[in-house]
Coordinates of N, CA and C in Angstrom, one line a residue:
X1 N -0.4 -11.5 -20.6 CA 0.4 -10.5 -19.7 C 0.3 -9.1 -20.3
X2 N 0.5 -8.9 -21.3 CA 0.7 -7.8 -22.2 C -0.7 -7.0 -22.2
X3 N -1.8 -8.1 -22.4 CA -3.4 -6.9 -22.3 C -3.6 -6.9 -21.5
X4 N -3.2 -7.6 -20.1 CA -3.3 -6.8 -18.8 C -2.8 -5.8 -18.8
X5 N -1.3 -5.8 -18.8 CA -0.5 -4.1 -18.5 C -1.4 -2.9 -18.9
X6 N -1.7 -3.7 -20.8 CA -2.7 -2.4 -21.3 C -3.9 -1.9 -20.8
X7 N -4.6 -3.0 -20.2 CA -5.9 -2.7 -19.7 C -5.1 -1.8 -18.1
X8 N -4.8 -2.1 -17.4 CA -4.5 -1.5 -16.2 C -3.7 -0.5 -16.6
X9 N -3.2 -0.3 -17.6 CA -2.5 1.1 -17.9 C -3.5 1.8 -18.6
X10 N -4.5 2.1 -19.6 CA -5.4 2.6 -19.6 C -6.9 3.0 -18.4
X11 N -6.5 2.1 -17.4 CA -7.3 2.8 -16.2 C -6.5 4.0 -15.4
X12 N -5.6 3.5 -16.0 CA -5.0 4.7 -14.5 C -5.2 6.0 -15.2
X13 N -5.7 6.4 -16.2 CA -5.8 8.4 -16.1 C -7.5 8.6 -15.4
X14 N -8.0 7.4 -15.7 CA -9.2 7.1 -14.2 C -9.1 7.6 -13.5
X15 N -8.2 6.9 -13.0 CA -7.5 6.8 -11.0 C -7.1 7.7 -10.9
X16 N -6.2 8.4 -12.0 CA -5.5 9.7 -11.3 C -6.6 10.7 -11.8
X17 N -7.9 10.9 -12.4 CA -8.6 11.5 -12.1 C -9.4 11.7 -10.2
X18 N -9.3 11.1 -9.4 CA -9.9 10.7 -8.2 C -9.3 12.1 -7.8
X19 N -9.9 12.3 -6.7 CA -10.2 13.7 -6.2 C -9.0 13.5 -5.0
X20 N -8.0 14.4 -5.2 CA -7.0 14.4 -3.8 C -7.8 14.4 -2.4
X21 N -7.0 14.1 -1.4 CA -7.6 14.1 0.0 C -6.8 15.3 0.9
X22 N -7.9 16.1 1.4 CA -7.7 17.5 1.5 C -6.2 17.5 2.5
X23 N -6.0 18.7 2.5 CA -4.7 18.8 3.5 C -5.3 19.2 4.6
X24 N -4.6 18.6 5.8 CA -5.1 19.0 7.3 C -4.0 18.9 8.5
X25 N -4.1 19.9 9.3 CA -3.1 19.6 10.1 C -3.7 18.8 11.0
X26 N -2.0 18.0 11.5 CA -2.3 16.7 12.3 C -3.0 17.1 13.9
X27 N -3.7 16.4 14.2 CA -4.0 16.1 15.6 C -2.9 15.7 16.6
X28 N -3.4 15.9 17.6 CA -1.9 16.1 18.9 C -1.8 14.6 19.0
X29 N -2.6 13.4 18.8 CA -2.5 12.1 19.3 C -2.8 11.5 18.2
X30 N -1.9 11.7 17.0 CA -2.0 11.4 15.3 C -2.0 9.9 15.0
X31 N -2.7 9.4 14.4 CA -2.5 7.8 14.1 C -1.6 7.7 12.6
X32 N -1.1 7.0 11.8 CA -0.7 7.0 10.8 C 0.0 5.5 9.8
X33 N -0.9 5.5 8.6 CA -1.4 4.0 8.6 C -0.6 3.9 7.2
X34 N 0.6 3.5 7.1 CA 1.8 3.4 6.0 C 1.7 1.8 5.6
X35 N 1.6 1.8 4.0 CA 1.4 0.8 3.4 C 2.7 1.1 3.0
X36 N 4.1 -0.3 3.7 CA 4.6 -0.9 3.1 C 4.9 -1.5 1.9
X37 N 6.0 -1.9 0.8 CA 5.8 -1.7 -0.7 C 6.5 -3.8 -0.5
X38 N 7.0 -3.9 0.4 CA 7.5 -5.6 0.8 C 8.5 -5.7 0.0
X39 N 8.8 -6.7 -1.1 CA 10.4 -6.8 -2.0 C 10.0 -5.5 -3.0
X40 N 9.0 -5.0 -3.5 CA 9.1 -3.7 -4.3 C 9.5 -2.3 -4.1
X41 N 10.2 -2.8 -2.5 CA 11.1 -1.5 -1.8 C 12.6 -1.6 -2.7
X42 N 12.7 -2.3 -3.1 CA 14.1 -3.2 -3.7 C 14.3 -2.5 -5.3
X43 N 13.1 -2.5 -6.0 CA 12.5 -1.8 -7.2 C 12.0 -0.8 -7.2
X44 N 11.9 0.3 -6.2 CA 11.1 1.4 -6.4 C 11.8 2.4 -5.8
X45 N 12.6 3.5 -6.3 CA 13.9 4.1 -6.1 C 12.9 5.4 -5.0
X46 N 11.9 5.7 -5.3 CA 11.2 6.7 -4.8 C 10.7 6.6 -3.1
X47 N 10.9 4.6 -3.1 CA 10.3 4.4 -1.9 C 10.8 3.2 -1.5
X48 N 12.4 3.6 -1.3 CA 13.2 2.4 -0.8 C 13.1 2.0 0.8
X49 N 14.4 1.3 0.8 CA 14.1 1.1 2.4 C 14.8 2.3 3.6
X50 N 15.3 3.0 3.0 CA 15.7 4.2 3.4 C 14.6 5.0 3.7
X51 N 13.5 5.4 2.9 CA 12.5 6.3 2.8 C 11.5 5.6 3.5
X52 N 11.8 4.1 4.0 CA 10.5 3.8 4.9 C 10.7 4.1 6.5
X53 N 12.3 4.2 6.7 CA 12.9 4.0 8.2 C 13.0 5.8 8.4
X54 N 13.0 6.5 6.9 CA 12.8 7.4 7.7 C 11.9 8.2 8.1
X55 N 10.9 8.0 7.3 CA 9.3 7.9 7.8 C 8.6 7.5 9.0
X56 N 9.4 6.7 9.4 CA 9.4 6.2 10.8 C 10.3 7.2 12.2
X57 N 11.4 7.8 11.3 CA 12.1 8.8 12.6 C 11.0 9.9 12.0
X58 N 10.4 10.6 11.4 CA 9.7 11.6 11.2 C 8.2 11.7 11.7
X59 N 8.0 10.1 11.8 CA 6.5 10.8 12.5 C 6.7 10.7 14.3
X60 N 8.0 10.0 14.8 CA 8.5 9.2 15.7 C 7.0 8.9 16.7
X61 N 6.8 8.1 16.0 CA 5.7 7.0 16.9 C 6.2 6.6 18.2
X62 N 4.9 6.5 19.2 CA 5.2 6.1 20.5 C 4.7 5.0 20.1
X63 N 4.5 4.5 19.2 CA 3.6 3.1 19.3 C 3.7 2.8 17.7
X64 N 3.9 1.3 17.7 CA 4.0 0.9 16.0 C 3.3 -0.5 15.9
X65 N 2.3 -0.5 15.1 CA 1.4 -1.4 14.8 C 2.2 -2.1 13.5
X66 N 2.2 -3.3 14.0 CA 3.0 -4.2 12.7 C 2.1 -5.2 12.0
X67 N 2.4 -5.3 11.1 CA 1.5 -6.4 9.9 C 2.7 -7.6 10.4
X68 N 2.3 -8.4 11.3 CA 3.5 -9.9 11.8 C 2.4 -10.5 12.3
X69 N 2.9 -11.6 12.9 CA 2.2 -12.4 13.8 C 2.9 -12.2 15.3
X70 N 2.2 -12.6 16.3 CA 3.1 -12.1 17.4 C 4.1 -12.9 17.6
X71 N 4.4 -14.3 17.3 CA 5.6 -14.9 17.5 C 6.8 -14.6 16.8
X72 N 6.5 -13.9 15.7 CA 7.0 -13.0 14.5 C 8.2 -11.9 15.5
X73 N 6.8 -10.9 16.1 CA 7.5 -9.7 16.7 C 8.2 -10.4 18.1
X74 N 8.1 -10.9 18.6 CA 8.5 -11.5 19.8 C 9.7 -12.1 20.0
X75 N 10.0 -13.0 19.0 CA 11.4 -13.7 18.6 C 12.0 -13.1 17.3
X76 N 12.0 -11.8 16.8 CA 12.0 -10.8 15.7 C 12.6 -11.9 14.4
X77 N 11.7 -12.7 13.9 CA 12.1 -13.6 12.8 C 11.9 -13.4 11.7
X78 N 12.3 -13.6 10.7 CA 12.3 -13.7 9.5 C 10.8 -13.9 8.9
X79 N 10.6 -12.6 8.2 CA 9.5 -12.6 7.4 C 9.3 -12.8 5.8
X80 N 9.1 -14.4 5.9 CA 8.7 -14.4 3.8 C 7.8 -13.5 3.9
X81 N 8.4 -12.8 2.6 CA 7.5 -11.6 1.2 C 7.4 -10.4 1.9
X82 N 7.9 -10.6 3.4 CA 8.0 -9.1 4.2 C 9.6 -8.7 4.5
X83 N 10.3 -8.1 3.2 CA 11.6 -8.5 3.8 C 11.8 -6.8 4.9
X84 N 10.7 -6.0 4.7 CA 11.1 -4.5 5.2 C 11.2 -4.9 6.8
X85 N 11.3 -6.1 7.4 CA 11.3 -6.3 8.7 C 12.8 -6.3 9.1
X86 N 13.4 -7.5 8.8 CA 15.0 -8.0 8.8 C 15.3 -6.4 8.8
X87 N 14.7 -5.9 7.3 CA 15.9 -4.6 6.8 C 16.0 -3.6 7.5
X88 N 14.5 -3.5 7.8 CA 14.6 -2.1 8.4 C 13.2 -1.9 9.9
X89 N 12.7 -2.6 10.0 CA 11.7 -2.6 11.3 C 12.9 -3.2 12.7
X90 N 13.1 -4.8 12.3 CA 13.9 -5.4 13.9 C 15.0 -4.3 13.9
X91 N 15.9 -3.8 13.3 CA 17.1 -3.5 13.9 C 16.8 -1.8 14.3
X92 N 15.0 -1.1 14.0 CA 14.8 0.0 14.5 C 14.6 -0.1 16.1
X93 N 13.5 -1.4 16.3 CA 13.1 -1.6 17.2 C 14.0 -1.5 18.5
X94 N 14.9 -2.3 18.2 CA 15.8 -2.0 19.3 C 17.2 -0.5 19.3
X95 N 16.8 -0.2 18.0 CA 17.2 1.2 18.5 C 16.4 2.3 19.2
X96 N 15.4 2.5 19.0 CA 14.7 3.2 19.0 C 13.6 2.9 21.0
X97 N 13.4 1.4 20.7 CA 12.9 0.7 22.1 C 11.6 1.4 22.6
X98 N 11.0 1.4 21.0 CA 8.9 2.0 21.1 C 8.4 0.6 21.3
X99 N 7.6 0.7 21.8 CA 6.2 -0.3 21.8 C 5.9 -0.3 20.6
X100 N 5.8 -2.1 20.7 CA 5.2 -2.4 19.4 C 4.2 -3.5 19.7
X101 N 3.2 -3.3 18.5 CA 2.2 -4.7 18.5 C 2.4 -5.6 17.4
X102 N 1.4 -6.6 17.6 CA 1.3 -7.2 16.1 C -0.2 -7.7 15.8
X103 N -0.6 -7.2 14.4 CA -1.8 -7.3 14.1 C -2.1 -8.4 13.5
X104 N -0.8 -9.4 12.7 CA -1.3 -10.6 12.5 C -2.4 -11.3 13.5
X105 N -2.9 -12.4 12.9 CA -3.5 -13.3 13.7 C -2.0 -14.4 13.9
X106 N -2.4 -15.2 15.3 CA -1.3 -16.1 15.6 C -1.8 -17.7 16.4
X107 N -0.6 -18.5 16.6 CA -1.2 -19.5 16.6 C -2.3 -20.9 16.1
X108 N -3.4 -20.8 16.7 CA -4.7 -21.9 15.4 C -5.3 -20.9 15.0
X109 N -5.3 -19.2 15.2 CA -6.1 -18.4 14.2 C -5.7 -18.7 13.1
X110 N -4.2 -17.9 13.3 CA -3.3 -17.9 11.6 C -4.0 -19.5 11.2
X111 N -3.3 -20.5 11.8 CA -3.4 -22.0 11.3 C -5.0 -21.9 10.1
X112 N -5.8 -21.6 11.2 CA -6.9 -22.2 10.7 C -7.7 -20.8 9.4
X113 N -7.3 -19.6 9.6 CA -7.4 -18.9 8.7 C -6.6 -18.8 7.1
X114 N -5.5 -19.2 7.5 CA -3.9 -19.0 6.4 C -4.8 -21.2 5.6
X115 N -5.4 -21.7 6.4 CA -5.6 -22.9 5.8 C -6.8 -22.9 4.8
X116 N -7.5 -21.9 5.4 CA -8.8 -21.9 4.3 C -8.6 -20.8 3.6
X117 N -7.7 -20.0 3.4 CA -7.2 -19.5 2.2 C -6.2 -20.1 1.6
X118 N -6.0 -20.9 1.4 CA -5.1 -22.0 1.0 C -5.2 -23.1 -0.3
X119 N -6.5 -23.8 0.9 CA -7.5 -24.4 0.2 C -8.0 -24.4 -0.9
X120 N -8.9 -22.9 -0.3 CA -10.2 -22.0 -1.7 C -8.8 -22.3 -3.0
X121 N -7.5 -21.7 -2.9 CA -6.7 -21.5 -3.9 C -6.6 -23.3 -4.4
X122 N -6.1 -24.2 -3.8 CA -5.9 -25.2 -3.9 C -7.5 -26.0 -5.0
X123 N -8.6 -25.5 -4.4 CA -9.8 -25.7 -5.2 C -9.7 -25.3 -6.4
X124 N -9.1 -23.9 -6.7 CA -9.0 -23.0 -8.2 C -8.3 -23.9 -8.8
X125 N -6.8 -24.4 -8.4 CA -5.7 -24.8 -9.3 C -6.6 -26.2 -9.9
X126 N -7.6 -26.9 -9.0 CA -8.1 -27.8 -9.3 C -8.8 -28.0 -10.8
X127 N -9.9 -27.5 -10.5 CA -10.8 -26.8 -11.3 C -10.5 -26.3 -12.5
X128 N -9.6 -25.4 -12.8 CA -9.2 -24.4 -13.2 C -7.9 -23.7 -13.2
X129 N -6.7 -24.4 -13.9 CA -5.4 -24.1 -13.7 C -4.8 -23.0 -14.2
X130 N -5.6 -23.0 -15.5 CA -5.7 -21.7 -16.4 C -5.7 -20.5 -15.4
X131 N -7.2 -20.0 -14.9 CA -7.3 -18.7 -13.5 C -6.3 -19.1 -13.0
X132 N -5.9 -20.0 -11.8 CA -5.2 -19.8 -11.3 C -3.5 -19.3 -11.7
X133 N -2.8 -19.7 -12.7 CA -2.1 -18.4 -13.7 C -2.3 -17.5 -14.3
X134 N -3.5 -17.2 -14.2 CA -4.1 -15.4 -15.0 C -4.0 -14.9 -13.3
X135 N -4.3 -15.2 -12.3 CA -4.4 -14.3 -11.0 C -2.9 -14.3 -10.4
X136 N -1.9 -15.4 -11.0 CA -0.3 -15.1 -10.7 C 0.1 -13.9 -11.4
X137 N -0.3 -13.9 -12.7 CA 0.0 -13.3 -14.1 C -0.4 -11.5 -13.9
X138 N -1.7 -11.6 -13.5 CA -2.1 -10.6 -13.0 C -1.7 -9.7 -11.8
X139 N -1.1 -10.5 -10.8 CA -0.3 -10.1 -9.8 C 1.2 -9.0 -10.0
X140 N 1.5 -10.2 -11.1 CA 2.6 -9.1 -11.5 C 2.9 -8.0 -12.2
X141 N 1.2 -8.1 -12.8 CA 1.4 -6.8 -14.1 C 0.6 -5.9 -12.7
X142 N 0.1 -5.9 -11.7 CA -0.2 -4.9 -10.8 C 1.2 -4.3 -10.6
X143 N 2.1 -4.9 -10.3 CA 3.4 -4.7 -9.7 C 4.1 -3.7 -10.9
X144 N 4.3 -4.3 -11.9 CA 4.7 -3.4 -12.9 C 3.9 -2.1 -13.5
X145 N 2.7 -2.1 -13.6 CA 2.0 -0.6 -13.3 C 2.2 0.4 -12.1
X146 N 1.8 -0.7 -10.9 CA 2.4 0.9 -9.4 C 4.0 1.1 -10.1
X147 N 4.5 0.4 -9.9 CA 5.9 0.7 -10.4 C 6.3 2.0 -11.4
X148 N 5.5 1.8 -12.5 CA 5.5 2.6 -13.4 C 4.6 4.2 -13.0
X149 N 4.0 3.9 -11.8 CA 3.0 4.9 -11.6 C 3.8 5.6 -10.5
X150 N 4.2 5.0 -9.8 CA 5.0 5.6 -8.1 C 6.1 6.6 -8.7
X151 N 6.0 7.6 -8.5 CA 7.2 8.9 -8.6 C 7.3 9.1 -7.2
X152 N 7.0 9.2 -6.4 CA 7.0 9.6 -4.9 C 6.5 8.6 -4.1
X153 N 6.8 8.9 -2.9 CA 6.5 8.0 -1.7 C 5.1 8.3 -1.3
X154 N 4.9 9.3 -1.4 CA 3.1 9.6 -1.1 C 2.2 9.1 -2.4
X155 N 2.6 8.4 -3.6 CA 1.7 8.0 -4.7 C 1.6 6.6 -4.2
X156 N 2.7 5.8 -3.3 CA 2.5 4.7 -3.3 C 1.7 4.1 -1.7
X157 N 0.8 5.8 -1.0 CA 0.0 5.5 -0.4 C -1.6 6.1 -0.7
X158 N -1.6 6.4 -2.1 CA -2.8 7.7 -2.2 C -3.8 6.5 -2.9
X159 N -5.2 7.4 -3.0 CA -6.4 6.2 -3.4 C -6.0 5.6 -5.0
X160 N -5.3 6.2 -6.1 CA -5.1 5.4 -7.1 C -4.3 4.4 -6.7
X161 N -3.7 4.0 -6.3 CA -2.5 2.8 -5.7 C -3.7 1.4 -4.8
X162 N -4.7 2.5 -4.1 CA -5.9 0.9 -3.4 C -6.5 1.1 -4.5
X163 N -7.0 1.9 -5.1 CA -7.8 1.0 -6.5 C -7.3 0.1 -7.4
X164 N -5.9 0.4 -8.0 CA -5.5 -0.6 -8.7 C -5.0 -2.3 -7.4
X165 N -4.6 -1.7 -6.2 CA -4.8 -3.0 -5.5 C -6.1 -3.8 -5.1
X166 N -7.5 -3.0 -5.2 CA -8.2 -3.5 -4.8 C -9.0 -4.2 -6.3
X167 N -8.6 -3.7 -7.5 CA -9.2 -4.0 -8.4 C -8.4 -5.6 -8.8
X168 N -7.3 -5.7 -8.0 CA -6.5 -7.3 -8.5 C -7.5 -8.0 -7.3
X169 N -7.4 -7.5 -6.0 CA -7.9 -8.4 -5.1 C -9.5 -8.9 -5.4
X170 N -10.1 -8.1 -6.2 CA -11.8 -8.2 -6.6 C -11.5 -9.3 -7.6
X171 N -10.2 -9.8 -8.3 CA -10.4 -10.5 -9.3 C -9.8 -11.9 -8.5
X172 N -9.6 -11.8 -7.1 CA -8.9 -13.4 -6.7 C -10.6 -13.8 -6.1
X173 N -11.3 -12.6 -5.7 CA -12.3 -13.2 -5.2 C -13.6 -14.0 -6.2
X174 N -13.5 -13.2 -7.4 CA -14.1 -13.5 -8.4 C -13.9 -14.8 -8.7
X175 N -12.4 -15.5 -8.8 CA -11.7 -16.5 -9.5 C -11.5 -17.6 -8.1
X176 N -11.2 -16.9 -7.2 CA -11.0 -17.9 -5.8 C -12.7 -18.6 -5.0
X177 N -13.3 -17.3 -5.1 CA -14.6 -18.0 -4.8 C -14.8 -17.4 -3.1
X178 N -16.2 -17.5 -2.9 CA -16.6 -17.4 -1.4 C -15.5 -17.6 -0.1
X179 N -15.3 -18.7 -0.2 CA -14.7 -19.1 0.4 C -12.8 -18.4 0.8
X180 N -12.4 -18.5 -0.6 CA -11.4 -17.2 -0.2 C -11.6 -16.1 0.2
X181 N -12.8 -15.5 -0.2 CA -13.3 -13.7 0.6 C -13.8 -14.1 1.9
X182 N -13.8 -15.3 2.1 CA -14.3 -15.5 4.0 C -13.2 -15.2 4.3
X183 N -11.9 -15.8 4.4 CA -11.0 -16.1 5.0 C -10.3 -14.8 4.9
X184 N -10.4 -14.0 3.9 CA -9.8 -13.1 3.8 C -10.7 -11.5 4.8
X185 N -11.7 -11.9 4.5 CA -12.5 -10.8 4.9 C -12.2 -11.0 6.9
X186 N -12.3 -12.4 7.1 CA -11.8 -12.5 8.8 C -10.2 -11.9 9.1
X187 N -9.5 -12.2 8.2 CA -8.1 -12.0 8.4 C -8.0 -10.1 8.3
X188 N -8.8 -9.7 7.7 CA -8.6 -7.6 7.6 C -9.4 -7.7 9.1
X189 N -10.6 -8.0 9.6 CA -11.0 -7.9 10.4 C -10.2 -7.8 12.0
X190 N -9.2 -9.1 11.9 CA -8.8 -9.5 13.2 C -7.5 -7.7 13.0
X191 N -6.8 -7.8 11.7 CA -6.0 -7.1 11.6 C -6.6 -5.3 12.4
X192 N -7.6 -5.4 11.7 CA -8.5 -4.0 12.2 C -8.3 -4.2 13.2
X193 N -8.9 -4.7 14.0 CA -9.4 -5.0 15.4 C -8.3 -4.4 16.1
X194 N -7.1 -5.1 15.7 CA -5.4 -5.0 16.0 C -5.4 -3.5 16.5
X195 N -5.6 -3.1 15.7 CA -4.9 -1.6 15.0 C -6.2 -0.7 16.1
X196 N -7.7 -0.9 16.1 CA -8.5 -0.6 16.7 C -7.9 -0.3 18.0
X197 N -7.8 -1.7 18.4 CA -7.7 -1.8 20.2 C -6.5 -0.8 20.7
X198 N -5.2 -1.1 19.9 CA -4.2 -0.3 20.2 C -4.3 1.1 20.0
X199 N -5.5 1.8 19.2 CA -5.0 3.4 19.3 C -5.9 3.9 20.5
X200 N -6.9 3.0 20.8 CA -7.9 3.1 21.9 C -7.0 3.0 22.9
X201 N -6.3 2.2 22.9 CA -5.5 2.1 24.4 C -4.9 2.9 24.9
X202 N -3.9 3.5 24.0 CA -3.0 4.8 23.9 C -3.5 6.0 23.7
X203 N -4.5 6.3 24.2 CA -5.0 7.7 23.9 C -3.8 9.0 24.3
X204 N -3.3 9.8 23.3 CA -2.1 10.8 23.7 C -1.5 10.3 23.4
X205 N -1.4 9.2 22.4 CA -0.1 8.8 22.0 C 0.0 8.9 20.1
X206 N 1.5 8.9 19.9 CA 1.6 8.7 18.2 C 1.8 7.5 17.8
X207 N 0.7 6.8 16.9 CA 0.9 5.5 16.6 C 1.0 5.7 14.9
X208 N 1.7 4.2 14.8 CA 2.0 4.5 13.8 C 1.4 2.7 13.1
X209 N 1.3 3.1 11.6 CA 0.9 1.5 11.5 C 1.3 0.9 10.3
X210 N 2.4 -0.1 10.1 CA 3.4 -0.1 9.0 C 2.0 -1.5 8.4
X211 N 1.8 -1.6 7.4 CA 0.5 -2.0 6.8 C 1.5 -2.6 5.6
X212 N 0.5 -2.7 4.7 CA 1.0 -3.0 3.2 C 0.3 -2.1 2.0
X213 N 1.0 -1.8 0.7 CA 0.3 -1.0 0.1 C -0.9 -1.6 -0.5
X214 N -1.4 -3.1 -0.1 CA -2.5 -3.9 -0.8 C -3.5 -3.7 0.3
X215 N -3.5 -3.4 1.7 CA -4.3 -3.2 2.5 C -4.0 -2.2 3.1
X216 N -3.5 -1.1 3.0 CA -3.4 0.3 4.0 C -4.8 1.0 3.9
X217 N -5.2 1.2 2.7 CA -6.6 1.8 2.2 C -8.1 1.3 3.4
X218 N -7.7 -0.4 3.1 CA -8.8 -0.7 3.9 C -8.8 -0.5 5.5
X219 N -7.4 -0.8 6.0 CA -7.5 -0.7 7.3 C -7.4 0.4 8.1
X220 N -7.3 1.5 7.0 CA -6.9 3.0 7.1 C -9.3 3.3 7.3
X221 N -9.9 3.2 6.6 CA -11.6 2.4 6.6 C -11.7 2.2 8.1
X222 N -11.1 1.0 8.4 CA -12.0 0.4 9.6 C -11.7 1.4 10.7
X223 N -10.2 2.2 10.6 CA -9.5 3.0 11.8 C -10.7 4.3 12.0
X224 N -10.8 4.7 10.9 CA -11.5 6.1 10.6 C -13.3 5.9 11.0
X225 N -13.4 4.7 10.6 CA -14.9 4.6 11.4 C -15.1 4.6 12.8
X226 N -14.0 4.0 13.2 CA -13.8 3.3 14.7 C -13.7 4.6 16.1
X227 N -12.3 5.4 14.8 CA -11.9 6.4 15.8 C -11.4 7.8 15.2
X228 N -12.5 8.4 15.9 CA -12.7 10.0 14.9 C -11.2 11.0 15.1
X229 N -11.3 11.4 14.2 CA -10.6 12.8 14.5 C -8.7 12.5 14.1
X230 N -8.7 11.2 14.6 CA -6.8 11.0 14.5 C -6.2 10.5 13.6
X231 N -6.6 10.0 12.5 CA -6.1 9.4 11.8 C -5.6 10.6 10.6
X232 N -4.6 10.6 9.9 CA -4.1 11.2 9.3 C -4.1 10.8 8.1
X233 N -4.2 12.0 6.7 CA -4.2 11.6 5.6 C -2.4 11.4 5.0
X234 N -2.5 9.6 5.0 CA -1.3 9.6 4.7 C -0.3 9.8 3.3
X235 N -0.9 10.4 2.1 CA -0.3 10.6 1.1 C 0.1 12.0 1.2
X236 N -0.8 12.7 1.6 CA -0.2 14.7 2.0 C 0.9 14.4 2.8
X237 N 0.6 13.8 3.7 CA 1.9 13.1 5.1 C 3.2 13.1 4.7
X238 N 3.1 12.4 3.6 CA 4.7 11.9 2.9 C 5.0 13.0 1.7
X239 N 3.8 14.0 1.1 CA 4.8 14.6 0.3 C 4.9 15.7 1.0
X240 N 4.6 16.3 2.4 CA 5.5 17.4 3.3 C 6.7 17.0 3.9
X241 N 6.4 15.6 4.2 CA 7.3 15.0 5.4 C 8.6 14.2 4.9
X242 N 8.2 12.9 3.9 CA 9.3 12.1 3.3 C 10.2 12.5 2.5
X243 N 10.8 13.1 2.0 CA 11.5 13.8 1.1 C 13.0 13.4 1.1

């Protein structure tokens, strides 16, 4: 546990070498793709659940793309490992009464997606019980570096924050195998698609897209190829706007 922290703490004057992303003013029909922090809203004084709801009256979206499943958003239920829902998304919703989507997959997608990521893991523990506790182990020393790294709400959306997330997830695929990066690679896909169809639909509108800080990066990627011009850089975003 200990030479992880160190190895991941000696990368980050790396990562905070990375080149800022320029400042721009927003477009009239702005998209904006906010990676949620999940129970490390609880731990991270910079980027509580206060500073996520108000992020939400500040960009005031006509439209809010959610990381749920639709039965999720529909019967507004209780999300394990997403508690920013209960806290602070359902009881906006009906104040506020914007359109919302949901980007999960649902029904025999989830089933059949959420099972062959499951599995691949189920293979590892088999095989190899050892990895499968170095990629728990590792999970949490990711947690405890953003932690240590986040001073602001805009650090826990900028590219050092997806590199050290993408640099844990490169090690489940390494240790999980093919078969985990299928399942996973379908599951960003369907989510993209989500997020796709919805800003397409609403042309003239402000969407907003409450993500996670382990995939905002990527699906902030698929938005920007998809659909030019609206997408907003969201770490400049939060250090003019969140405060």
């Amino acid at each position: 546990m200990i030479c992880r922290l160190r190895s991941l703490l000696l990368a980050l004057p790396f990562l905070l070498a990375l080149p800022a992303m320029a400042d721009k003013p927003l477009p009239d029909d702005p998209v904006l793709i906010v990676g949620a922090l999940h129970h490390l809203h609880e731990r991270e004084p910079a980027f509580g659940y206060d500073r996520l709801r108000a992020s939400i009256f500040a960009f005031k979206p006509d439209v809010l793309v959610l990381e749920v499943r639709p039965d999720e958003l529909a019967e507004r239920k209780a999300t394990p490992g997403r508690p920013e829902y209960p806290a602070v998304i359902w009881p906006l919703l009906s104040e506020l009464r914007i359109d919302a989507v949901a980007m999960e997959p649902g029904g025999e997608l989830f089933k059949e997606i959420a099972g062959a990521a499951g599995a691949a893991f189920d293979v590892l523990k088999a095989r190899d019980p050892q990895a499968a506790v170095a990629l728990s182990r590792l999970d949490d020393a990711m947690e405890d570096v953003l932690l240590a790294y986040w001073q602001t709400p805009g650090q826990a959306q900028d590219e050092q924050t997806a590199a050290v997330a993408a640099g844990a997830q490169a090690a489940q695929f390494a240790l999980a195998g093919p078969a985990f990066a299928a399942a996973q690679a379908r599951w960003d896909s369907h989510m993209g698609g989500q997020v796709i169809r919805t800003v397409r639909s609403h042309p003239g509108k402000r969407v907003m897209v409450i993500a996670s800080y382990k995939n905002r990066a990527v699906l902030e990627r698929m938005v920007r190829q998809a659909v030019k011009g609206r997408v907003v850089d969201t770490a400049p975003w939060f250090a003019k706007t969140a405060n």
